Amino acid sequence: MNVNESEAMRRLPRTCRAADWVLWFDEVDSTNTVARRLLSEAWQPVDAAGPDVAGTATVTACAAAAGVFGDGIADAVAEPPIAVIVADSQTAGHGRLGRQWVSRPGESSMVSFATVLPQSLVTDSRVNGWLQMIAGLAAIDAMTAVLAETGADRCCASHGPKDDCALMLKWPNDVFLHGRKLGGILLESVMLPAADIPVAGLVIGIGLNLNLPADHLPTDQATSLQLHRAPLPDPLELRDRIAAGTVTVLRSRMRAFAVDPTDYAVALRDETEALCWTLGRRVEARMTDGSVTRGIATALNPDASLTVCADDGVDHVVRTGDVGVL
């Protein structure tokens, strides 16, 4: 057992039991960057895997863990392998559209999950939008279970699926609580260099505010878990519990999606609609081409895109871009 493995086991024992491999760092620029390198090194030599982003420790740790992903499509469907990258602090983390996510130890959970799936699934625009929703649902499932296990699952008398005190998803990639952003999710695909390997890498970065003081919140639209739930475990134990639960849920959901993506997408649509903070609310959609649409979010579509009925009555389908609730 190398130093990274022993430190990971000491700091993240539950996650180590749930995942195929866990890498822990006291500080990196971005856990997603390390996860991409790990996936790249699974199929090519270390010196061809791109620039080193966190020094010798990253190179050594990624090289040791690369074998976890195997080389066949059957394993990716039957039992998707999952490696977890955790950092106490990251200096250049980012979310969708390049937004910065800088964090300090003990305040936030910065965890990336690396896996492989059939390449046909990752690249199929008819269903691959649901991968983002699977990640969000996995994070909510894991947090909900941990809060129940630790006795911190309720913060008010009413706790229905549409109440502000429930954990919700803001389309397409944010976890919301009490109408404010608790965390964000960033998915990145990694196309592997060998043409004869029918799998693709997937990196899921999940950042959650677990113990961020109110006066440290980055915006007035952000929040932190300890402001709404009590009593909570120590932040490092809480991170471990949530990461371990996320691994378990991700593996189960990814397996079901890989086996029958079309049917599972139908079930995902129903489940996501019930937890979608965005639906039925007035929104502003900022598109990648610079255009802006304001209106009501009216539907979650079969491909996981969002329909916005603009103020002029015209429906717009949003597949990429930034959608904010007004």
XYZ file of N, CA, C and O in Angstrom, residues 153-251:
396
model
N -32.164 14.886 9.050
C -32.878 14.844 7.783
C -34.018 15.842 7.679
O -34.574 16.028 6.600
N -34.405 16.497 8.768
C -35.530 17.426 8.685
C -35.110 18.788 9.232
O -34.387 18.883 10.225
N -35.625 19.829 8.576
C -35.316 21.169 9.070
C -36.572 21.979 9.334
O -36.510 23.094 9.800
N -37.727 21.404 9.013
C -38.980 22.083 9.316
C -40.088 21.037 9.315
O -39.875 19.878 8.972
N -41.302 21.430 9.688
C -42.387 20.464 9.842
C -42.827 19.872 8.510
O -43.199 18.713 8.420
N -42.779 20.676 7.457
C -43.220 20.209 6.137
C -42.011 19.836 5.305
O -41.077 20.615 5.179
N -42.042 18.636 4.729
C -40.867 18.178 3.977
C -41.300 17.444 2.708
O -40.819 16.375 2.396
N -42.250 18.021 1.990
C -42.702 17.407 0.752
C -41.726 17.639 -0.372
O -40.825 18.469 -0.265
N -41.885 16.919 -1.504
C -40.912 17.010 -2.594
C -40.840 18.366 -3.265
O -39.872 18.661 -3.937
N -41.843 19.208 -3.100
C -41.809 20.530 -3.721
C -41.574 21.650 -2.707
O -41.638 22.811 -3.031
N -41.320 21.291 -1.460
C -41.061 22.311 -0.453
C -39.640 22.837 -0.589
O -38.734 22.132 -0.999
N -39.440 24.085 -0.168
C -38.108 24.681 -0.248
C -37.081 23.924 0.572
O -35.888 23.990 0.312
N -37.524 23.213 1.626
C -36.560 22.557 2.502
C -36.102 21.213 1.956
O -35.235 20.573 2.549
N -36.665 20.754 0.848
C -36.207 19.514 0.232
C -35.004 19.797 -0.665
O -34.870 20.883 -1.230
N -34.125 18.816 -0.798
C -33.038 18.910 -1.762
C -33.610 18.813 -3.163
O -34.381 17.900 -3.468
N -33.254 19.758 -4.025
C -33.822 19.846 -5.360
C -32.707 19.982 -6.398
O -31.549 20.254 -6.058
N -33.087 19.817 -7.668
C -32.166 20.017 -8.785
C -32.585 21.247 -9.579
O -33.749 21.368 -9.971
N -31.648 22.161 -9.790
C -31.893 23.248 -10.737
C -31.267 22.839 -12.062
O -30.067 22.569 -12.117
N -32.081 22.807 -13.099
C -31.603 22.357 -14.403
C -30.439 23.231 -14.863
O -30.505 24.455 -14.767
N -29.358 22.644 -15.382
C -29.152 21.201 -15.494
C -28.207 20.615 -14.453
O -28.011 19.410 -14.426
N -27.606 21.453 -13.583
C -26.442 20.916 -12.868
C -26.231 21.431 -11.456
O -25.125 21.312 -10.928
N -27.240 21.990 -10.820
C -27.060 22.517 -9.474
C -27.947 21.782 -8.475
O -29.074 21.383 -8.799
N -27.446 21.634 -7.255
C -28.241 21.121 -6.143
C -28.715 22.322 -5.340
O -27.899 23.172 -4.931
N -30.022 22.398 -5.119
C -30.608 23.540 -4.429
C -31.213 23.111 -3.090
O -31.706 21.998 -2.940
N -31.175 24.040 -2.133
C -31.792 23.842 -0.827
C -32.297 25.193 -0.354
O -31.554 26.175 -0.367
N -33.560 25.230 0.039
C -34.182 26.486 0.456
C -34.047 27.568 -0.614
O -33.832 28.748 -0.314
N -34.165 27.152 -1.876
C -34.127 28.111 -2.968
C -32.771 28.685 -3.267
O -32.663 29.657 -4.025
N -31.719 28.091 -2.705
C -30.360 28.597 -2.937
C -29.436 27.452 -3.333
O -29.699 26.287 -3.033
N -28.339 27.810 -3.965
C -27.411 26.806 -4.486
C -26.564 26.210 -3.366
O -25.784 26.905 -2.721
N -26.713 24.907 -3.188
C -25.914 24.167 -2.215
C -24.669 23.571 -2.868
O -23.641 23.388 -2.209
N -24.765 23.269 -4.154
C -23.630 22.656 -4.833
C -23.814 22.657 -6.336
O -24.887 22.991 -6.858
N -22.746 22.290 -7.015
C -22.771 22.238 -8.474
C -22.133 20.961 -8.982
O -21.336 20.323 -8.282
N -22.489 20.596 -10.200
C -22.021 19.353 -10.807
C -21.487 19.662 -12.198
O -22.112 20.393 -12.969
N -20.321 19.099 -12.502
C -19.714 19.281 -13.817
C -19.368 17.920 -14.398
O -18.613 17.157 -13.792
N -19.937 17.613 -15.572
C -19.624 16.385 -16.290
C -18.690 16.691 -17.444
O -18.880 17.664 -18.174
N -17.685 15.837 -17.619
C -16.751 15.951 -18.735
C -16.509 14.557 -19.306
O -16.229 13.624 -18.553
N -16.632 14.426 -20.607
C -16.346 13.143 -21.248
C -14.891 13.111 -21.690
O -14.299 14.148 -22.007
N -14.320 11.914 -21.679
C -12.938 11.716 -22.088
C -12.931 10.663 -23.183
O -13.160 9.474 -22.921
N -12.722 11.103 -24.416
C -12.669 10.158 -25.532
C -11.299 9.483 -25.548
O -10.269 10.169 -25.610
N -11.283 8.207 -25.473
C -10.041 7.457 -25.333
C -9.335 7.330 -26.676
O -9.972 7.259 -27.723
N -8.006 7.300 -26.683
C -7.248 7.407 -27.933
C -7.300 6.183 -28.827
O -7.107 6.298 -30.028
N -7.561 5.023 -28.272
C -7.544 3.803 -29.082
C -8.900 3.600 -29.761
O -9.923 3.478 -29.097
N -8.907 3.566 -31.072
C -10.157 3.471 -31.826
C -10.869 2.138 -31.617
O -12.074 2.039 -31.823
N -10.132 1.109 -31.218
C -10.737 -0.214 -31.076
C -11.323 -0.455 -29.686
O -11.784 -1.548 -29.385
N -11.307 0.560 -28.808
C -11.885 0.425 -27.470
C -13.249 1.111 -27.463
O -13.332 2.338 -27.559
N -14.352 0.349 -27.352
C -15.692 0.932 -27.504
C -16.242 1.545 -26.221
O -17.449 1.507 -25.975
N -15.373 2.088 -25.369
C -15.840 2.747 -24.163
C -15.304 4.173 -24.130
O -14.332 4.510 -24.811
N -15.952 4.998 -23.345
C -15.523 6.389 -23.167
C -15.445 6.682 -21.685
O -16.197 6.116 -20.878
N -14.539 7.569 -21.323
C -14.414 7.964 -19.935
C -15.410 9.060 -19.594
O -15.800 9.871 -20.441
N -15.837 9.070 -18.337
C -16.755 10.097 -17.859
C -16.267 10.583 -16.503
O -16.009 9.783 -15.600
N -16.110 11.895 -16.383
C -15.707 12.515 -15.125
C -16.893 13.293 -14.570
O -17.496 14.104 -15.278
N -17.220 13.041 -13.326
C -18.338 13.717 -12.660
C -17.778 14.452 -11.460
O -17.379 13.836 -10.461
N -17.697 15.753 -11.546
C -17.223 16.559 -10.430
C -18.403 17.104 -9.642
O -19.310 17.715 -10.212
N -18.409 16.857 -8.340
C -19.511 17.318 -7.485
C -18.931 18.152 -6.349
O -18.143 17.655 -5.540
N -19.294 19.419 -6.325
C -18.874 20.315 -5.250
C -20.062 20.683 -4.392
O -21.103 21.113 -4.908
N -19.933 20.502 -3.063
C -21.035 20.770 -2.142
C -20.543 21.629 -0.984
O -19.472 21.360 -0.414
N -21.313 22.628 -0.615
C -21.014 23.435 0.564
C -21.568 22.711 1.787
O -22.786 22.607 1.953
N -20.683 22.207 2.626
C -21.104 21.432 3.797
C -20.987 22.220 5.098
O -21.794 22.035 6.010
N -19.997 23.077 5.200
C -19.752 23.775 6.464
C -19.186 25.165 6.196
O -18.254 25.617 6.850
N -19.778 25.842 5.227
C -19.283 27.160 4.814
C -19.993 28.239 5.637
O -21.228 28.344 5.599
N -19.262 29.034 6.412
C -19.906 30.085 7.206
C -20.711 31.033 6.326
O -20.353 31.280 5.161
N -21.788 31.560 6.887
C -22.668 32.427 6.108
C -21.920 33.611 5.523
O -22.197 34.051 4.396
N -20.945 34.132 6.269
C -20.214 35.299 5.757
C -19.144 34.925 4.744
O -18.464 35.803 4.216
N -18.977 33.619 4.452
C -18.040 33.185 3.419
C -18.752 32.741 2.139
O -18.082 32.363 1.174
N -20.078 32.774 2.139
C -20.806 32.351 0.945
C -20.460 33.262 -0.227
O -20.411 34.488 -0.069
N -20.217 32.687 -1.412
C -19.741 33.505 -2.536
C -20.766 34.494 -3.061
O -20.390 35.543 -3.582
N -22.065 34.158 -2.961
C -23.127 35.063 -3.419
C -24.322 34.914 -2.488
O -24.406 33.975 -1.695
N -25.276 35.839 -2.608
C -26.475 35.736 -1.781
C -27.423 34.656 -2.289
O -28.459 34.390 -1.670
N -27.080 34.022 -3.411
C -27.869 32.905 -3.934
C -27.284 31.552 -3.533
O -27.781 30.519 -3.955
N -26.232 31.562 -2.725
C -25.595 30.319 -2.284
C -25.986 30.012 -0.850
O -26.434 30.880 -0.094
N -25.806 28.743 -0.461
C -26.055 28.348 0.918
C -25.125 27.206 1.272
O -24.323 26.750 0.458
N -25.211 26.746 2.522
C -24.362 25.660 3.003
C -25.196 24.751 3.894
O -26.123 25.220 4.579
N -24.875 23.482 3.898
C -25.735 22.484 4.536
C -25.927 22.744 6.025
O -27.039 22.571 6.556
N -24.874 23.152 6.740
C -24.988 23.306 8.186
C -25.917 24.455 8.579
O -26.345 24.547 9.739
N -26.256 25.315 7.621
C -27.191 26.413 7.893
C -28.637 25.937 7.932
O -29.521 26.683 8.366
N -28.877 24.696 7.498
C -30.243 24.188 7.404
C -30.472 22.859 8.104
O -31.623 22.494 8.361
N -29.429 22.103 8.374
C -29.580 20.779 8.957
C -28.680 20.647 10.194
O -27.528 21.102 10.182
N -29.211 19.996 11.231
C -28.431 19.740 12.437
C -29.071 18.552 13.174
O -30.277 18.311 13.038
N -28.289 17.815 13.933
C -26.820 17.921 14.050
C -26.132 17.167 12.917
O -26.580 16.091 12.525
N -25.060 17.734 12.401
C -24.295 17.092 11.336
C -23.009 16.491 11.893
O -22.461 16.998 12.868
N -22.516 15.429 11.256
C -21.208 14.905 11.657
C -20.105 15.924 11.345
O -20.333 16.930 10.678
N -18.912 15.617 11.832
C -17.734 16.385 11.452
C -17.681 16.503 9.924
O -18.026 15.547 9.221
N -17.295 17.669 9.368
C -17.320 17.854 7.911
C -16.549 16.795 7.126
O -16.974 16.401 6.040
N -15.420 16.306 7.655
C -14.658 15.296 6.925
C -15.375 13.953 6.928
O -15.368 13.231 5.927
N -16.013 13.612 8.052
C -16.813 12.384 8.081
C -18.025 12.524 7.165
O -18.395 11.583 6.453
N -18.640 13.704 7.171
C -19.793 13.945 6.316
C -19.411 13.799 4.843
O -20.130 13.184 4.055
N -18.254 14.352 4.467
C -17.764 14.202 3.098
C -17.596 12.736 2.732
O -17.993 12.300 1.643
N -17.009 11.965 3.623
C -16.783 10.543 3.373
C -18.101 9.809 3.201
O -18.272 8.985 2.283
N -19.052 10.075 4.065
C -20.353 9.407 3.985
C -21.056 9.733 2.661
O -21.600 8.842 1.997
N -21.052 11.003 2.283
C -21.739 11.404 1.053
C -21.036 10.833 -0.170
O -21.680 10.330 -1.094
N -19.704 10.870 -0.194
C -18.967 10.328 -1.343
C -19.211 8.827 -1.493
O -19.412 8.330 -2.608
N -19.182 8.095 -0.380
C -19.424 6.653 -0.442
C -20.826 6.357 -0.958
O -21.020 5.475 -1.807
N -21.802 7.089 -0.448
C -23.169 6.888 -0.922
C -23.338 7.232 -2.386
O -24.062 6.555 -3.120
N -22.631 8.279 -2.826
C -22.711 8.675 -4.229
C -22.138 7.589 -5.134
O -22.683 7.311 -6.210
N -21.028 6.963 -4.725
C -20.460 5.865 -5.506
C -21.485 4.749 -5.696
O -21.708 4.262 -6.812
N -22.125 4.354 -4.609
C -23.093 3.255 -4.668
C -24.255 3.579 -5.592
O -24.657 2.761 -6.424
N -24.782 4.795 -5.465
C -25.932 5.174 -6.290
C -25.525 5.354 -7.746
O -26.237 4.926 -8.660
N -24.381 5.989 -7.976
C -23.911 6.172 -9.353
C -23.744 4.830 -10.054
O -24.167 4.656 -11.205
N -23.134 3.870 -9.388
C -22.896 2.576 -10.013
C -24.218 1.907 -10.393
O -24.379 1.366 -11.486
